[in-house]
PDB file of C-alpha atoms and ligand atoms in Angstrom:
ATOM      1  CA  MET A 147     131.254 109.795  45.727  1.00  0.00           C
ATOM      2  CA  ASN A 148     131.883 107.943  48.244  1.00  0.00           C
ATOM      3  CA  ILE A 149     128.969 105.108  48.313  1.00  0.00           C
ATOM      4  CA  SER A 150     130.877 102.661  50.973  1.00  0.00           C
ATOM      5  CA  GLY A 151     128.640 101.220  53.442  1.00  0.00           C
ATOM      6  CA  LEU A 152     125.581 102.220  51.501  1.00  0.00           C
ATOM      7  CA  TRP A 153     122.628  99.935  50.381  1.00  0.00           C
ATOM      8  CA  ALA A 154     121.676  99.683  46.527  1.00  0.00           C
ATOM      9  CA  LEU A 155     118.808  97.712  45.390  1.00  0.00           C
ATOM     10  CA  VAL A 156     119.294  96.718  41.840  1.00  0.00           C
ATOM     11  CA  THR A 157     116.288  94.651  40.274  1.00  0.00           C
ATOM     12  CA  GLY A 158     117.145  92.201  37.279  1.00  0.00           C
ATOM     13  CA  ALA A 159     120.294  91.436  39.043  1.00  0.00           C
ATOM     14  CA  SER A 160     120.950  88.081  37.970  1.00  0.00           C
ATOM     15  CA  SER A 161     122.243  88.852  34.505  1.00  0.00           C
ATOM     16  CA  GLY A 162     123.539  91.153  31.639  1.00  0.00           C
ATOM     17  CA  ILE A 163     123.442  94.838  32.472  1.00  0.00           C
ATOM     18  CA  GLY A 164     122.115  94.446  36.146  1.00  0.00           C
ATOM     19  CA  TRP A 165     124.757  91.877  37.410  1.00  0.00           C
ATOM     20  CA  GLN A 166     127.448  94.347  35.941  1.00  0.00           C
ATOM     21  CA  ILE A 167     125.936  97.187  37.962  1.00  0.00           C
ATOM     22  CA  SER A 168     125.776  94.797  40.806  1.00  0.00           C
ATOM     23  CA  GLU A 169     129.524  94.074  40.442  1.00  0.00           C
ATOM     24  CA  GLN A 170     130.398  97.525  39.666  1.00  0.00           C
ATOM     25  CA  LEU A 171     128.828  99.206  42.461  1.00  0.00           C
ATOM     26  CA  ALA A 172     130.187  96.331  45.244  1.00  0.00           C
ATOM     27  CA  ALA A 173     133.617  97.228  43.811  1.00  0.00           C
ATOM     28  CA  LYS A 174     133.019 100.447  45.611  1.00  0.00           C
ATOM     29  CA  GLU A 175     132.215  98.957  48.468  1.00  0.00           C
ATOM     30  CA  CYS A 176     128.216  99.657  48.544  1.00  0.00           C
ATOM     31  CA  ASN A 177     126.161  96.625  49.561  1.00  0.00           C
ATOM     32  CA  ILE A 178     123.725  95.182  47.201  1.00  0.00           C
ATOM     33  CA  ILE A 179     120.108  94.028  47.274  1.00  0.00           C
ATOM     34  CA  ALA A 180     120.045  92.050  44.472  1.00  0.00           C
ATOM     35  CA  VAL A 181     116.270  91.180  43.045  1.00  0.00           C
ATOM     36  CA  SER A 182     115.523  88.634  40.062  1.00  0.00           C
ATOM     37  CA  ASN A 183     113.484  85.789  39.738  1.00  0.00           C
ATOM     38  CA  GLN A 184     116.643  83.509  39.394  1.00  0.00           C
ATOM     39  CA  ALA A 185     117.450  82.132  42.880  1.00  0.00           C
ATOM     40  CA  GLY A 186     120.567  80.290  41.878  1.00  0.00           C
ATOM     41  CA  GLN A 187     121.962  82.950  39.800  1.00  0.00           C
ATOM     42  CA  LEU A 188     120.996  85.373  42.472  1.00  0.00           C
ATOM     43  CA  GLU A 189     123.287  83.125  45.069  1.00  0.00           C
ATOM     44  CA  GLU A 190     126.098  82.912  42.645  1.00  0.00           C
ATOM     45  CA  LEU A 191     126.127  86.734  42.350  1.00  0.00           C
ATOM     46  CA  LYS A 192     125.598  86.947  46.580  1.00  0.00           C
ATOM     47  CA  GLN A 193     128.736  84.277  46.738  1.00  0.00           C
ATOM     48  CA  GLN A 194     131.100  86.184  44.374  1.00  0.00           C
ATOM     49  CA  LEU A 195     130.546  89.841  45.388  1.00  0.00           C
ATOM     50  CA  GLU A 196     130.752  88.678  49.265  1.00  0.00           C
ATOM     51  CA  GLN A 197     134.032  86.941  48.259  1.00  0.00           C
ATOM     52  CA  SER A 198     135.781  89.717  46.158  1.00  0.00           C
ATOM     53  CA  HIS A 199     134.505  92.586  47.900  1.00  0.00           C
ATOM     54  CA  ARG A 200     134.047  94.036  51.486  1.00  0.00           C
ATOM     55  CA  VAL A 201     130.181  94.011  51.096  1.00  0.00           C
ATOM     56  CA  GLN A 202     127.088  92.522  52.259  1.00  0.00           C
ATOM     57  CA  VAL A 203     124.614  90.875  49.607  1.00  0.00           C
ATOM     58  CA  VAL A 204     120.827  90.440  50.581  1.00  0.00           C
ATOM     59  CA  THR A 205     119.069  88.550  47.594  1.00  0.00           C
ATOM     60  CA  ILE A 206     115.055  88.629  46.697  1.00  0.00           C
ATOM     61  CA  ASN A 207     113.908  86.218  44.744  1.00  0.00           C
ATOM     62  CA  GLN A 208     110.940  87.942  43.423  1.00  0.00           C
ATOM     63  CA  ASP A 209     108.622  87.763  40.345  1.00  0.00           C
ATOM     64  CA  LEU A 210     108.563  91.438  39.348  1.00  0.00           C
ATOM     65  CA  ALA A 211     105.543  90.988  37.020  1.00  0.00           C
ATOM     66  CA  ARG A 212     103.397  90.302  39.699  1.00  0.00           C
ATOM     67  CA  GLU A 213     100.976  93.132  40.948  1.00  0.00           C
ATOM     68  CA  ASP A 214     102.196  92.958  44.496  1.00  0.00           C
ATOM     69  CA  ALA A 215     106.271  92.928  43.677  1.00  0.00           C
ATOM     70  CA  ALA A 216     106.932  96.635  44.354  1.00  0.00           C
ATOM     71  CA  LYS A 217     104.935  96.364  47.655  1.00  0.00           C
ATOM     72  CA  SER A 218     106.585  93.192  48.939  1.00  0.00           C
ATOM     73  CA  ILE A 219     109.996  94.182  48.254  1.00  0.00           C
ATOM     74  CA  PHE A 220     109.373  97.356  49.981  1.00  0.00           C
ATOM     75  CA  ASP A 221     108.172  95.726  53.017  1.00  0.00           C
ATOM     76  CA  TYR A 222     110.715  93.166  53.164  1.00  0.00           C
ATOM     77  CA  CYS A 223     113.595  96.012  53.427  1.00  0.00           C
ATOM     78  CA  GLN A 224     111.611  97.518  55.925  1.00  0.00           C
ATOM     79  CA  THR A 225     111.158  94.573  58.249  1.00  0.00           C
ATOM     80  CA  GLN A 226     114.815  93.993  57.730  1.00  0.00           C
ATOM     81  CA  LYS A 227     115.784  97.515  58.332  1.00  0.00           C
ATOM     82  CA  LEU A 228     117.451  97.864  55.001  1.00  0.00           C
ATOM     83  CA  VAL A 229     117.584 101.586  54.046  1.00  0.00           C
ATOM     84  CA  VAL A 230     118.068 101.922  50.285  1.00  0.00           C
ATOM     85  CA  ASP A 231     119.956 104.807  49.088  1.00  0.00           C
ATOM     86  CA  ILE A 232     120.469 103.808  45.468  1.00  0.00           C
ATOM     87  CA  LEU A 233     117.897 102.661  43.531  1.00  0.00           C
ATOM     88  CA  VAL A 234     118.409 100.941  39.847  1.00  0.00           C
ATOM     89  CA  ASN A 235     115.337  99.672  38.027  1.00  0.00           C
ATOM     90  CA  ASN A 236     116.799  97.594  35.463  1.00  0.00           C
ATOM     91  CA  ALA A 237     114.883  94.477  35.261  1.00  0.00           C
ATOM     92  CA  GLY A 238     113.626  93.900  31.759  1.00  0.00           C
ATOM     93  CA  MET A 239     112.389  91.440  29.016  1.00  0.00           C
ATOM     94  CA  LEU A 240     111.851  91.792  25.384  1.00  0.00           C
ATOM     95  CA  MET A 241     108.671  91.006  23.489  1.00  0.00           C
ATOM     96  CA  TYR A 242     108.731  90.921  19.587  1.00  0.00           C
ATOM     97  CA  GLY A 243     105.611  90.304  17.156  1.00  0.00           C
ATOM     98  CA  GLU A 244     102.300  91.775  16.336  1.00  0.00           C
ATOM     99  CA  MET A 245     100.641  93.270  19.709  1.00  0.00           C
ATOM    100  CA  VAL A 246      97.597  91.239  19.236  1.00  0.00           C
ATOM    101  CA  ASP A 247      99.057  87.870  18.613  1.00  0.00           C
ATOM    102  CA  SER A 248     101.113  88.160  21.517  1.00  0.00           C
ATOM    103  CA  ALA A 249     100.430  85.870  24.754  1.00  0.00           C
ATOM    104  CA  TYR A 250      98.069  87.377  26.966  1.00  0.00           C
ATOM    105  CA  ASP A 251     100.507  86.703  29.998  1.00  0.00           C
ATOM    106  CA  THR A 252     103.673  87.854  28.206  1.00  0.00           C
ATOM    107  CA  MET A 253     101.902  91.294  27.363  1.00  0.00           C
ATOM    108  CA  LYS A 254     100.537  91.805  30.814  1.00  0.00           C
ATOM    109  CA  SER A 255     104.220  90.532  32.189  1.00  0.00           C
ATOM    110  CA  ILE A 256     105.865  93.401  30.361  1.00  0.00           C
ATOM    111  CA  LEU A 257     103.411  96.148  31.137  1.00  0.00           C
ATOM    112  CA  GLN A 258     103.750  95.144  34.835  1.00  0.00           C
ATOM    113  CA  LEU A 259     107.886  95.022  34.505  1.00  0.00           C
ATOM    114  CA  HIS A 260     108.499  98.016  33.007  1.00  0.00           C
ATOM    115  CA  VAL A 261     105.707 100.523  34.092  1.00  0.00           C
ATOM    116  CA  THR A 262     104.181  99.343  37.132  1.00  0.00           C
ATOM    117  CA  THR A 263     106.648  97.778  39.291  1.00  0.00           C
ATOM    118  CA  PRO A 264     109.502 100.206  38.335  1.00  0.00           C
ATOM    119  CA  ALA A 265     107.147 103.111  39.021  1.00  0.00           C
ATOM    120  CA  LEU A 266     106.274 101.948  42.475  1.00  0.00           C
ATOM    121  CA  LEU A 267     109.334 101.232  43.798  1.00  0.00           C
ATOM    122  CA  CYS A 268     110.557 104.681  42.848  1.00  0.00           C
ATOM    123  CA  ARG A 269     107.354 105.872  44.777  1.00  0.00           C
ATOM    124  CA  LEU A 270     107.847 103.498  47.621  1.00  0.00           C
ATOM    125  CA  PHE A 271     111.768 104.022  48.060  1.00  0.00           C
ATOM    126  CA  GLY A 272     111.647 107.373  46.676  1.00  0.00           C
ATOM    127  CA  ASN A 273     109.703 108.866  49.843  1.00  0.00           C
ATOM    128  CA  GLY A 274     112.346 107.822  52.204  1.00  0.00           C
ATOM    129  CA  MET A 275     115.162 109.445  49.709  1.00  0.00           C
ATOM    130  CA  LYS A 276     113.228 112.903  49.952  1.00  0.00           C
ATOM    131  CA  GLU A 277     112.745 112.553  53.366  1.00  0.00           C
ATOM    132  CA  ARG A 278     116.293 112.067  54.083  1.00  0.00           C
ATOM    133  CA  ARG A 279     117.453 114.633  51.461  1.00  0.00           C
ATOM    134  CA  SER A 280     119.730 112.347  49.699  1.00  0.00           C
ATOM    135  CA  GLY A 281     119.368 109.205  46.972  1.00  0.00           C
ATOM    136  CA  PHE A 282     120.133 108.082  43.593  1.00  0.00           C
ATOM    137  CA  ILE A 283     117.571 106.663  40.866  1.00  0.00           C
ATOM    138  CA  LEU A 284     118.416 104.898  37.851  1.00  0.00           C
ATOM    139  CA  ASN A 285     116.081 103.965  35.554  1.00  0.00           C
ATOM    140  CA  VAL A 286     116.755 101.489  32.525  1.00  0.00           C
ATOM    141  CA  SER A 287     115.076 102.749  29.646  1.00  0.00           C
ATOM    142  CA  SER A 288     116.057 101.569  25.925  1.00  0.00           C
ATOM    143  CA  ILE A 289     116.718 103.417  22.503  1.00  0.00           C
ATOM    144  CA  SER A 290     113.519 101.443  21.842  1.00  0.00           C
ATOM    145  CA  ALA A 291     111.924 104.311  23.655  1.00  0.00           C
ATOM    146  CA  VAL A 292     112.135 106.421  20.497  1.00  0.00           C
ATOM    147  CA  MET A 293     110.668 104.036  18.329  1.00  0.00           C
ATOM    148  CA  PRO A 294     107.196 103.341  18.492  1.00  0.00           C
ATOM    149  CA  TYR A 295     107.417 100.905  15.766  1.00  0.00           C
ATOM    150  CA  PRO A 296     105.204  97.569  14.774  1.00  0.00           C
ATOM    151  CA  THR A 297     106.395  94.382  16.612  1.00  0.00           C
ATOM    152  CA  ILE A 298     108.003  96.387  19.451  1.00  0.00           C
ATOM    153  CA  SER A 299     105.058  97.974  19.530  1.00  0.00           C
ATOM    154  CA  VAL A 300     105.010  96.903  23.636  1.00  0.00           C
ATOM    155  CA  TYR A 301     108.494  96.923  24.343  1.00  0.00           C
ATOM    156  CA  GLY A 302     109.299 100.598  22.808  1.00  0.00           C
ATOM    157  CA  PRO A 303     106.420 102.535  24.200  1.00  0.00           C
ATOM    158  CA  THR A 304     106.973 100.748  27.788  1.00  0.00           C
ATOM    159  CA  LYS A 305     110.288 102.280  27.575  1.00  0.00           C
ATOM    160  CA  ALA A 306     109.391 105.260  26.609  1.00  0.00           C
ATOM    161  CA  PHE A 307     107.102 105.315  29.864  1.00  0.00           C
ATOM    162  CA  LEU A 308     109.942 104.897  31.706  1.00  0.00           C
ATOM    163  CA  ARG A 309     112.106 107.441  29.846  1.00  0.00           C
ATOM    164  CA  TYR A 310     109.579 110.335  30.578  1.00  0.00           C
ATOM    165  CA  PHE A 311     108.766 109.139  34.411  1.00  0.00           C
ATOM    166  CA  THR A 312     112.064 109.990  35.064  1.00  0.00           C
ATOM    167  CA  ARG A 313     112.244 113.071  33.528  1.00  0.00           C
ATOM    168  CA  ALA A 314     109.380 114.208  35.372  1.00  0.00           C
ATOM    169  CA  ILE A 315     110.334 113.013  38.550  1.00  0.00           C
ATOM    170  CA  ARG A 316     113.832 113.750  38.185  1.00  0.00           C
ATOM    171  CA  THR A 317     112.525 117.620  38.261  1.00  0.00           C
ATOM    172  CA  GLU A 318     110.071 116.795  41.408  1.00  0.00           C
ATOM    173  CA  LEU A 319     112.684 115.460  43.461  1.00  0.00           C
ATOM    174  CA  LYS A 320     115.507 117.942  42.757  1.00  0.00           C
ATOM    175  CA  PRO A 321     114.501 120.140  45.450  1.00  0.00           C
ATOM    176  CA  TYR A 322     115.274 117.263  47.893  1.00  0.00           C
ATOM    177  CA  ARG A 323     118.816 116.393  46.624  1.00  0.00           C
ATOM    178  CA  VAL A 324     117.593 113.103  45.095  1.00  0.00           C
ATOM    179  CA  HIS A 325     119.678 112.530  42.233  1.00  0.00           C
ATOM    180  CA  VAL A 326     117.423 110.839  38.990  1.00  0.00           C
ATOM    181  CA  SER A 327     118.775 109.319  35.842  1.00  0.00           C
ATOM    182  CA  CYS A 328     117.660 107.360  32.513  1.00  0.00           C
ATOM    183  CA  LEU A 329     119.954 104.908  31.281  1.00  0.00           C
ATOM    184  CA  ILE A 330     118.937 104.198  27.376  1.00  0.00           C
ATOM    185  CA  PRO A 331     121.104 101.422  26.096  1.00  0.00           C
ATOM    186  CA  GLY A 332     121.336 100.162  22.439  1.00  0.00           C
ATOM    187  CA  ALA A 333     122.082  96.924  21.350  1.00  0.00           C
ATOM    188  CA  THR A 334     123.939  95.188  24.578  1.00  0.00           C
ATOM    189  CA  ASP A 335     125.449  91.720  24.476  1.00  0.00           C
ATOM    190  CA  THR A 336     123.295  89.928  27.193  1.00  0.00           C
ATOM    191  CA  PRO A 337     120.743  87.131  27.162  1.00  0.00           C
ATOM    192  CA  LEU A 338     117.875  89.427  26.659  1.00  0.00           C
ATOM    193  CA  ASN A 339     118.187  89.025  22.768  1.00  0.00           C
ATOM    194  CA  ALA A 340     118.641  85.024  23.113  1.00  0.00           C
ATOM    195  CA  PRO A 341     114.977  83.834  22.366  1.00  0.00           C
ATOM    196  CA  PHE A 342     114.896  85.679  19.479  1.00  0.00           C
ATOM    197  CA  GLY A 343     118.332  84.109  17.937  1.00  0.00           C
ATOM    198  CA  ALA A 344     120.167  87.436  17.809  1.00  0.00           C
ATOM    199  CA  ASP A 345     124.114  86.672  17.081  1.00  0.00           C
ATOM    200  CA  MET A 346     125.534  89.806  18.631  1.00  0.00           C
ATOM    201  CA  SER A 347     129.151  88.701  17.950  1.00  0.00           C
ATOM    202  CA  PHE A 348     129.437  90.502  14.851  1.00  0.00           C
ATOM    203  CA  GLY A 349     127.558  93.466  16.203  1.00  0.00           C
ATOM    204  CA  ARG A 350     130.231  93.242  19.179  1.00  0.00           C
ATOM    205  CA  LYS A 351     133.027  93.259  17.230  1.00  0.00           C
ATOM    206  CA  ALA A 352     132.118  96.120  14.399  1.00  0.00           C
ATOM    207  CA  GLY A 353     131.473  97.989  18.329  1.00  0.00           C
ATOM    208  CA  ILE A 354     127.742  98.335  17.360  1.00  0.00           C
ATOM    209  CA  VAL A 355     126.870  96.120  19.779  1.00  0.00           C
ATOM    210  CA  LYS A 356     127.928  96.951  23.182  1.00  0.00           C
ATOM    211  CA  GLY A 357     129.493  94.941  26.613  1.00  0.00           C
ATOM    212  CA  PRO A 358     127.045  94.785  29.843  1.00  0.00           C
ATOM    213  CA  GLU A 359     129.948  96.030  31.397  1.00  0.00           C
ATOM    214  CA  PHE A 360     130.620  99.186  29.366  1.00  0.00           C
ATOM    215  CA  VAL A 361     126.640  99.942  29.538  1.00  0.00           C
ATOM    216  CA  ALA A 362     126.467  99.530  33.332  1.00  0.00           C
ATOM    217  CA  ARG A 363     129.822 101.926  33.804  1.00  0.00           C
ATOM    218  CA  ALA A 364     128.123 104.595  31.676  1.00  0.00           C
ATOM    219  CA  GLY A 365     125.166 104.082  33.417  1.00  0.00           C
ATOM    220  CA  ILE A 366     126.558 104.261  37.078  1.00  0.00           C
ATOM    221  CA  ARG A 367     129.143 107.307  35.925  1.00  0.00           C
ATOM    222  CA  ALA A 368     125.736 109.280  34.726  1.00  0.00           C
ATOM    223  CA  MET A 369     123.759 108.393  37.995  1.00  0.00           C
ATOM    224  CA  PHE A 370     126.894 110.022  40.201  1.00  0.00           C
ATOM    225  CA  ARG A 371     127.598 112.697  38.070  1.00  0.00           C
ATOM    226  CA  ASN A 372     123.557 113.494  38.022  1.00  0.00           C
ATOM    227  CA  ARG A 373     123.001 113.728  34.426  1.00  0.00           C
ATOM    228  CA  ALA A 374     119.454 113.270  33.096  1.00  0.00           C
ATOM    229  CA  LEU A 375     120.073 110.847  30.638  1.00  0.00           C
ATOM    230  CA  CYS A 376     123.127 108.223  29.668  1.00  0.00           C
ATOM    231  CA  ILE A 377     123.028 106.927  26.191  1.00  0.00           C
ATOM    232  CA  PRO A 378     126.184 104.651  25.627  1.00  0.00           C
ATOM    233  CA  GLY A 379     127.784 105.039  22.105  1.00  0.00           C
ATOM    234  CA  ILE A 380     127.962 107.404  19.570  1.00  0.00           C
ATOM    235  CA  LEU A 381     125.962 105.441  17.463  1.00  0.00           C
ATOM    236  CA  ASN A 382     122.978 105.020  19.772  1.00  0.00           C
ATOM    237  CA  LYS A 383     123.332 108.588  20.560  1.00  0.00           C
ATOM    238  CA  ILE A 384     122.921 109.274  16.399  1.00  0.00           C
ATOM    239  CA  ILE A 385     119.969 106.614  16.849  1.00  0.00           C
ATOM    240  CA  VAL A 386     117.968 109.072  19.356  1.00  0.00           C
ATOM    241  CA  LEU A 387     118.589 111.951  17.564  1.00  0.00           C
ATOM    242  CA  LEU A 388     117.877 110.974  13.956  1.00  0.00           C
ATOM    243  CA  PHE A 389     115.125 107.809  14.278  1.00  0.00           C
ATOM    244  CA  PRO A 390     112.235 110.130  15.258  1.00  0.00           C
ATOM    245  CA  LEU A 391     112.548 111.822  12.057  1.00  0.00           C
ATOM    246  CA  ILE A 392     111.788 109.074  10.502  1.00  0.00           C
ATOM    247  CA  PRO A 393     108.202 109.580   8.517  1.00  0.00           C
ATOM    248  CA  ALA A 394     105.219 107.233   9.955  1.00  0.00           C
ATOM    249  CA  SER A 395     104.878 106.615   6.174  1.00  0.00           C
ATOM    250  CA  LEU A 396     108.093 104.945   5.512  1.00  0.00           C
ATOM    251  CA  ILE A 397     107.529 102.970   8.535  1.00  0.00           C
ATOM    252  CA  SER A 398     103.921 102.060   7.284  1.00  0.00           C
ATOM    253  CA  MET A 399     105.494 100.898   4.036  1.00  0.00           C
ATOM    254  CA  VAL A 400     107.976  99.014   5.504  1.00  0.00           C
ATOM    255  CA  ASN A 401     105.585  97.092   7.572  1.00  0.00           C
ATOM    256  CA  ARG A 402     103.179  96.750   4.959  1.00  0.00           C
ATOM    257  CA  HIS A 403     105.877  94.859   2.878  1.00  0.00           C
ATOM    258  CA  ARG A 404     106.765  92.721   6.097  1.00  0.00           C
ATOM    259  CA  VAL A 405     102.890  91.796   6.207  1.00  0.00           C
ATOM    260  CA  ARG A 406     102.634  90.959   2.676  1.00  0.00           C
ATOM    261  CA  LYS A 407     105.681  88.743   2.861  1.00  0.00           C
ATOM    262  CA  SER A 408     104.619  86.829   5.930  1.00  0.00           C
ATOM    263  CA  MET A 409     101.491  86.284   4.208  1.00  0.00           C
ATOM    264  CA  ASN A 410     102.858  84.859   1.140  1.00  0.00           C
ATOM    265  CA  LYS A 411     104.749  82.403   3.055  1.00  0.00           C
ATOM    266  CA  LYS A 412     101.861  81.173   4.987  1.00  0.00           C
ATOM    267  CA  GLU A 413     100.150  80.832   1.858  1.00  0.00           C
ATOM    268  CA  GLN A 414     102.932  78.569   0.042  1.00  0.00           C
TER     269      GLN A 414
HETATM  270  N1  NAP B 607     120.258  93.874  25.794  1.00  0.00           N
HETATM  271  C1  NAP B 607     120.035  95.073  25.250  1.00  0.00           C
HETATM  272  O1  NAP B 607     120.396  95.440  23.619  1.00  0.00           O
HETATM  273  C2  NAP B 607     119.171  95.878  25.838  1.00  0.00           C
HETATM  274  C3  NAP B 607     118.901  97.041  25.094  1.00  0.00           C
HETATM  275  C4  NAP B 607     118.635  98.478  25.583  1.00  0.00           C
HETATM  276  C5  NAP B 607     117.800  98.465  27.037  1.00  0.00           C
HETATM  277  N2  NAP B 607     118.311  96.869  27.466  1.00  0.00           N
HETATM  278  C6  NAP B 607     117.487  97.080  29.057  1.00  0.00           C
HETATM  279  O2  NAP B 607     118.608  96.907  29.901  1.00  0.00           O
HETATM  280  C7  NAP B 607     117.899  96.154  31.208  1.00  0.00           C
HETATM  281  C8  NAP B 607     118.730  95.119  31.161  1.00  0.00           C
HETATM  282  O3  NAP B 607     118.635  93.938  30.621  1.00  0.00           O
HETATM  283  P1  NAP B 607     119.719  93.040  30.081  1.00  0.00           P
HETATM  284  O4  NAP B 607     119.907  93.219  28.351  1.00  0.00           O
HETATM  285  O5  NAP B 607     120.886  92.970  31.042  1.00  0.00           O
HETATM  286  O6  NAP B 607     118.687  91.220  29.790  1.00  0.00           O
HETATM  287  P2  NAP B 607     119.297  90.346  30.993  1.00  0.00           P
HETATM  288  O7  NAP B 607     120.295  90.096  30.861  1.00  0.00           O
HETATM  289  O8  NAP B 607     117.986  89.447  29.894  1.00  0.00           O
HETATM  290  O9  NAP B 607     118.638  90.794  32.358  1.00  0.00           O
HETATM  291  C9  NAP B 607     117.464  91.225  32.546  1.00  0.00           C
HETATM  292  C10 NAP B 607     117.159  90.965  34.010  1.00  0.00           C
HETATM  293  O10 NAP B 607     115.780  91.069  34.336  1.00  0.00           O
HETATM  294  C11 NAP B 607     115.347  89.899  34.968  1.00  0.00           C
HETATM  295  N3  NAP B 607     113.938  89.699  34.843  1.00  0.00           N
HETATM  296  C12 NAP B 607     113.291  89.620  33.565  1.00  0.00           C
HETATM  297  N4  NAP B 607     111.822  89.580  33.799  1.00  0.00           N
HETATM  298  C13 NAP B 607     111.502  89.734  35.400  1.00  0.00           C
HETATM  299  C14 NAP B 607     110.704  89.456  36.218  1.00  0.00           C
HETATM  300  N5  NAP B 607     109.515  88.862  35.944  1.00  0.00           N
HETATM  301  N6  NAP B 607     110.632  89.084  37.549  1.00  0.00           N
HETATM  302  C15 NAP B 607     111.927  89.224  37.913  1.00  0.00           C
HETATM  303  N7  NAP B 607     113.198  89.511  37.093  1.00  0.00           N
HETATM  304  C16 NAP B 607     112.814  89.504  35.901  1.00  0.00           C
HETATM  305  C17 NAP B 607     116.195  88.735  34.620  1.00  0.00           C
HETATM  306  O11 NAP B 607     115.926  87.598  35.247  1.00  0.00           O
HETATM  307  P3  NAP B 607     115.530  86.442  34.211  1.00  0.00           P
HETATM  308  O12 NAP B 607     116.696  85.801  33.762  1.00  0.00           O
HETATM  309  O13 NAP B 607     114.835  85.529  35.043  1.00  0.00           O
HETATM  310  O14 NAP B 607     114.872  86.641  33.161  1.00  0.00           O
HETATM  311  C18 NAP B 607     117.204  89.583  34.050  1.00  0.00           C
HETATM  312  O15 NAP B 607     118.073  89.382  35.830  1.00  0.00           O
HETATM  313  C19 NAP B 607     116.290  95.735  30.298  1.00  0.00           C
HETATM  314  O16 NAP B 607     115.381  96.721  31.155  1.00  0.00           O
HETATM  315  C20 NAP B 607     116.363  95.705  29.144  1.00  0.00           C
HETATM  316  O17 NAP B 607     115.159  96.275  28.621  1.00  0.00           O
HETATM  317  C21 NAP B 607     118.828  96.230  27.191  1.00  0.00           C
END
């Protein structure tokens, strides 16, 4: 696939999987529109990519959890005459804990970040791809999409939206030669899990946790081979098949135990 000179817009490009996707696309001489809310890291990415590859990098410092995020990115690209042929909706955040106790603004942000903004970016940029009869969209979901479980009650279901939205628009856009794929990473060694104190080093050595470069490579390959779904790693493929079979009664039992334990701890 020759993507030299095309423009790819990557959200969440300042870190982890998004950084790797940007770097690997730039290595194929694809120009990058790197979006996130970390101006310093975006600038670092721009310098690194422009020094190492024959590409242009445009950075957009934007909070993607804002209601007008998708429209303002699209308008900026229109005014700068940047034609986006590859859209990677990758930005995400993790939220852990009981939904009713979560900070209102955090819950609002994750809904916006995983549902509204990526869907509207697909709407805005997908329309031009349809007209040009070419384009690629890669939406980054998660294996948590098959886990409507307590304590990840917002993260998992928002990722499930992305998974099924991708499947539906893939079929809609297929006749117009616009390829839409969904990347479903499992545990990946990136800063995403850091606020929750997760130590990924053992999992990485054991091969359970993947590196962001591996996940990015698998996602890019799947997008250009027009695969519907990409689940990097054998263990993750097994999880996606088996976890939906876990009975709700078992999940409920484990949750009752968790609640009892935390109430006892509070009483002590
Ligand atoms: N790591 C895993 O185990 C794992 C597993 C399954 C799926 N995923 C998914 O993979 C995707 C990439 O995550 P990652 O692991 O690479 O994590 P990461 O290193 O934390 O990268 C997430 C990116 O999204 C950006 N972002 C978050 N909130 C934003 C906002 N409001 N506005 C603009 N940018 C924002 C981050 O910028 P900031 O630095 O400002 O937050 C960062 O650039 C996410 O959608 C995640 O849900 C990850």
